[in-house]
Amino acid sequence: MCTHRLSCPRPDAPCAHVVAARPEQGWSLLCDGTIVFDDTGELRPDGRVVAPHRVTGEGLAMAA
């Protein structure tokens, strides 16, 4: 499933790459087994759920 030379990175490592993408459904499968969703949420291989971490409007600058 994964093409990393040694072993696939841990699920919390940022270097995993997409092995399957379904943009029409809003998700992608990473080589470490993590499913990432377009809303920035994640489903980890061990069943843990990472809630979406959206940016709130308070921290954004407004264009003039």
CSV table of N, CA and C in Angstrom, one decimal:
chain,number,residue,atom,x,y,z
A,1,MET,N,0.8,-1.2,0.0
A,1,MET,CA,0.0,0.0,0.0
A,1,MET,C,0.9,1.3,0.0
A,2,CYS,N,2.0,1.3,0.7
A,2,CYS,CA,2.8,2.5,0.9
A,2,CYS,C,4.1,2.3,0.1
A,3,THR,N,4.6,3.4,-0.5
A,3,THR,CA,5.8,3.3,-1.2
A,3,THR,C,7.0,3.9,-0.5
A,4,HIS,N,6.9,4.2,0.9
A,4,HIS,CA,8.0,4.6,1.6
A,4,HIS,C,9.1,3.6,1.6
A,5,ARG,N,10.3,4.0,1.6
A,5,ARG,CA,11.5,3.0,1.5
A,5,ARG,C,11.6,2.2,2.8
A,6,LEU,N,11.6,2.8,4.0
A,6,LEU,CA,11.8,2.0,5.2
A,6,LEU,C,10.4,1.6,5.8
A,7,SER,N,9.7,2.5,6.3
A,7,SER,CA,8.4,2.2,6.8
A,7,SER,C,7.5,3.5,6.7
A,8,CYS,N,6.2,3.3,6.8
A,8,CYS,CA,5.3,4.4,6.7
A,8,CYS,C,5.4,5.3,8.0
A,9,PRO,N,5.3,6.6,7.8
A,9,PRO,CA,5.4,7.4,9.0
A,9,PRO,C,4.2,7.2,10.0
A,10,ARG,N,4.4,7.6,11.2
A,10,ARG,CA,3.4,7.5,12.3
A,10,ARG,C,2.2,8.3,11.8
A,11,PRO,N,1.0,8.0,12.3
A,11,PRO,CA,-0.2,8.7,11.9
A,11,PRO,C,-0.2,10.2,12.3
A,12,ASP,N,0.6,10.6,13.3
A,12,ASP,CA,0.7,12.0,13.7
A,12,ASP,C,1.9,12.7,13.0
A,13,ALA,N,2.6,12.0,12.1
A,13,ALA,CA,3.7,12.7,11.4
A,13,ALA,C,3.2,13.4,10.2
A,14,PRO,N,3.7,14.5,9.8
A,14,PRO,CA,3.2,15.3,8.7
A,14,PRO,C,3.6,14.8,7.3
A,15,CYS,N,4.4,13.8,7.2
A,15,CYS,CA,5.0,13.4,5.9
A,15,CYS,C,4.2,12.3,5.2
A,16,ALA,N,3.1,11.9,5.7
A,16,ALA,CA,2.3,10.9,5.0
A,16,ALA,C,1.8,11.5,3.7
A,17,HIS,N,1.6,10.7,2.6
A,17,HIS,CA,1.1,11.2,1.4
A,17,HIS,C,-0.2,10.5,1.0
A,18,VAL,N,-0.9,11.1,0.1
A,18,VAL,CA,-2.2,10.6,-0.4
A,18,VAL,C,-2.0,9.5,-1.3
A,19,VAL,N,-2.8,8.4,-1.0
A,19,VAL,CA,-2.7,7.2,-1.8
A,19,VAL,C,-4.1,7.0,-2.6
A,20,ALA,N,-5.1,7.6,-2.1
A,20,ALA,CA,-6.4,7.6,-2.7
A,20,ALA,C,-7.2,8.9,-2.4
A,21,ALA,N,-7.7,9.5,-3.4
A,21,ALA,CA,-8.4,10.8,-3.2
A,21,ALA,C,-9.8,10.7,-3.8
A,22,ARG,N,-10.8,11.1,-3.0
A,22,ARG,CA,-12.2,11.2,-3.5
A,22,ARG,C,-12.7,12.6,-3.2
A,23,PRO,N,-12.3,13.6,-4.0
A,23,PRO,CA,-12.7,14.9,-3.8
A,23,PRO,C,-14.2,15.1,-3.9
A,24,GLU,N,-14.8,14.4,-4.7
A,24,GLU,CA,-16.3,14.5,-4.9
A,24,GLU,C,-17.0,14.1,-3.6
A,25,GLN,N,-16.3,13.2,-2.8
A,25,GLN,CA,-16.9,12.8,-1.5
A,25,GLN,C,-16.3,13.5,-0.3
A,26,GLY,N,-15.2,14.3,-0.6
A,26,GLY,CA,-14.7,15.1,0.5
A,26,GLY,C,-13.7,14.4,1.4
A,27,TRP,N,-13.0,13.4,0.9
A,27,TRP,CA,-12.0,12.7,1.8
A,27,TRP,C,-10.8,12.2,0.9
A,28,SER,N,-9.7,11.9,1.7
A,28,SER,CA,-8.5,11.3,1.1
A,28,SER,C,-7.9,10.3,2.0
A,29,LEU,N,-7.4,9.3,1.5
A,29,LEU,CA,-6.7,8.2,2.3
A,29,LEU,C,-5.2,8.5,2.2
A,30,LEU,N,-4.5,8.5,3.4
A,30,LEU,CA,-3.1,8.7,3.4
A,30,LEU,C,-2.4,7.3,3.5
A,31,CYS,N,-1.2,7.3,3.2
A,31,CYS,CA,-0.4,6.0,3.2
A,31,CYS,C,-0.3,5.4,4.6
A,32,ASP,N,-0.5,6.2,5.7
A,32,ASP,CA,-0.4,5.6,7.0
A,32,ASP,C,-1.8,5.1,7.5
A,33,GLY,N,-2.8,5.1,6.6
A,33,GLY,CA,-4.1,4.7,7.0
A,33,GLY,C,-5.1,5.7,7.5
A,34,THR,N,-4.6,6.9,7.7
A,34,THR,CA,-5.4,8.0,8.1
A,34,THR,C,-6.4,8.5,7.0
A,35,ILE,N,-7.6,8.8,7.3
A,35,ILE,CA,-8.5,9.4,6.4
A,35,ILE,C,-8.7,10.8,6.8
A,36,VAL,N,-8.4,11.7,5.8
A,36,VAL,CA,-8.5,13.2,6.1
A,36,VAL,C,-9.7,13.7,5.3
A,37,PHE,N,-10.5,14.6,5.9
A,37,PHE,CA,-11.7,15.1,5.3
A,37,PHE,C,-11.5,16.6,4.9
A,38,ASP,N,-12.2,17.0,3.9
A,38,ASP,CA,-12.1,18.4,3.5
A,38,ASP,C,-12.4,19.5,4.5
A,39,ASP,N,-13.1,19.1,5.6
A,39,ASP,CA,-13.4,20.1,6.7
A,39,ASP,C,-12.2,20.1,7.7
A,40,THR,N,-11.1,19.4,7.4
A,40,THR,CA,-9.9,19.3,8.2
A,40,THR,C,-10.0,18.3,9.3
A,41,GLY,N,-11.1,17.5,9.4
A,41,GLY,CA,-11.2,16.5,10.4
A,41,GLY,C,-10.4,15.3,9.9
A,42,GLU,N,-10.1,14.3,10.8
A,42,GLU,CA,-9.4,13.1,10.5
A,42,GLU,C,-10.0,11.9,11.2
A,43,LEU,N,-9.8,10.8,10.6
A,43,LEU,CA,-10.1,9.5,11.3
A,43,LEU,C,-8.8,8.7,11.2
A,44,ARG,N,-8.2,8.4,12.4
A,44,ARG,CA,-6.9,7.7,12.5
A,44,ARG,C,-7.1,6.2,12.4
A,45,PRO,N,-6.1,5.5,12.0
A,45,PRO,CA,-6.2,4.0,11.8
A,45,PRO,C,-6.6,3.3,13.1
A,46,ASP,N,-6.3,3.9,14.3
A,46,ASP,CA,-6.6,3.2,15.5
A,46,ASP,C,-8.0,3.6,16.0
A,47,GLY,N,-8.8,4.3,15.2
A,47,GLY,CA,-10.2,4.6,15.5
A,47,GLY,C,-10.4,6.0,16.1
A,48,ARG,N,-9.3,6.7,16.5
A,48,ARG,CA,-9.4,8.0,17.1
A,48,ARG,C,-9.9,9.0,16.1
A,49,VAL,N,-10.7,9.9,16.5
A,49,VAL,CA,-11.2,11.0,15.7
A,49,VAL,C,-10.6,12.3,16.0
A,50,VAL,N,-10.1,13.0,15.0
A,50,VAL,CA,-9.6,14.4,15.2
A,50,VAL,C,-10.6,15.3,14.7
A,51,ALA,N,-11.1,16.2,15.6
A,51,ALA,CA,-12.2,17.1,15.2
A,51,ALA,C,-11.6,18.1,14.2
A,52,PRO,N,-12.5,18.7,13.3
A,52,PRO,CA,-12.1,19.7,12.4
A,52,PRO,C,-11.5,20.9,13.2
A,53,HIS,N,-10.4,21.5,12.6
A,53,HIS,CA,-9.8,22.6,13.3
A,53,HIS,C,-9.8,23.8,12.3
A,54,ARG,N,-11.0,24.4,12.3
A,54,ARG,CA,-11.3,25.5,11.4
A,54,ARG,C,-10.8,26.8,12.0
A,55,VAL,N,-10.4,27.7,11.1
A,55,VAL,CA,-10.0,29.1,11.5
A,55,VAL,C,-11.3,29.9,11.7
A,56,THR,N,-11.3,30.6,12.8
A,56,THR,CA,-12.5,31.4,13.1
A,56,THR,C,-12.3,32.8,12.4
A,57,GLY,N,-13.4,33.5,12.2
A,57,GLY,CA,-13.3,34.8,11.5
A,57,GLY,C,-12.6,35.8,12.3
A,58,GLU,N,-12.4,35.6,13.6
A,58,GLU,CA,-11.8,36.7,14.4
A,58,GLU,C,-10.3,36.9,14.1
A,59,GLY,N,-9.6,35.8,13.7
A,59,GLY,CA,-8.2,35.9,13.4
A,59,GLY,C,-7.9,36.3,11.9
A,60,LEU,N,-8.9,36.5,11.1
A,60,LEU,CA,-8.7,36.8,9.7
A,60,LEU,C,-8.7,38.3,9.5
A,61,ALA,N,-7.9,38.8,8.6
A,61,ALA,CA,-7.9,40.2,8.3
A,61,ALA,C,-8.9,40.5,7.2
A,62,MET,N,-9.6,41.6,7.2
A,62,MET,CA,-10.6,41.9,6.2
A,62,MET,C,-9.9,42.7,5.0
A,63,ALA,N,-10.3,42.4,3.8
A,63,ALA,CA,-9.8,43.1,2.6
A,63,ALA,C,-10.6,44.4,2.5
A,64,ALA,N,-9.9,45.4,2.1
A,64,ALA,CA,-10.5,46.7,1.9
A,64,ALA,C,-11.1,46.9,0.5
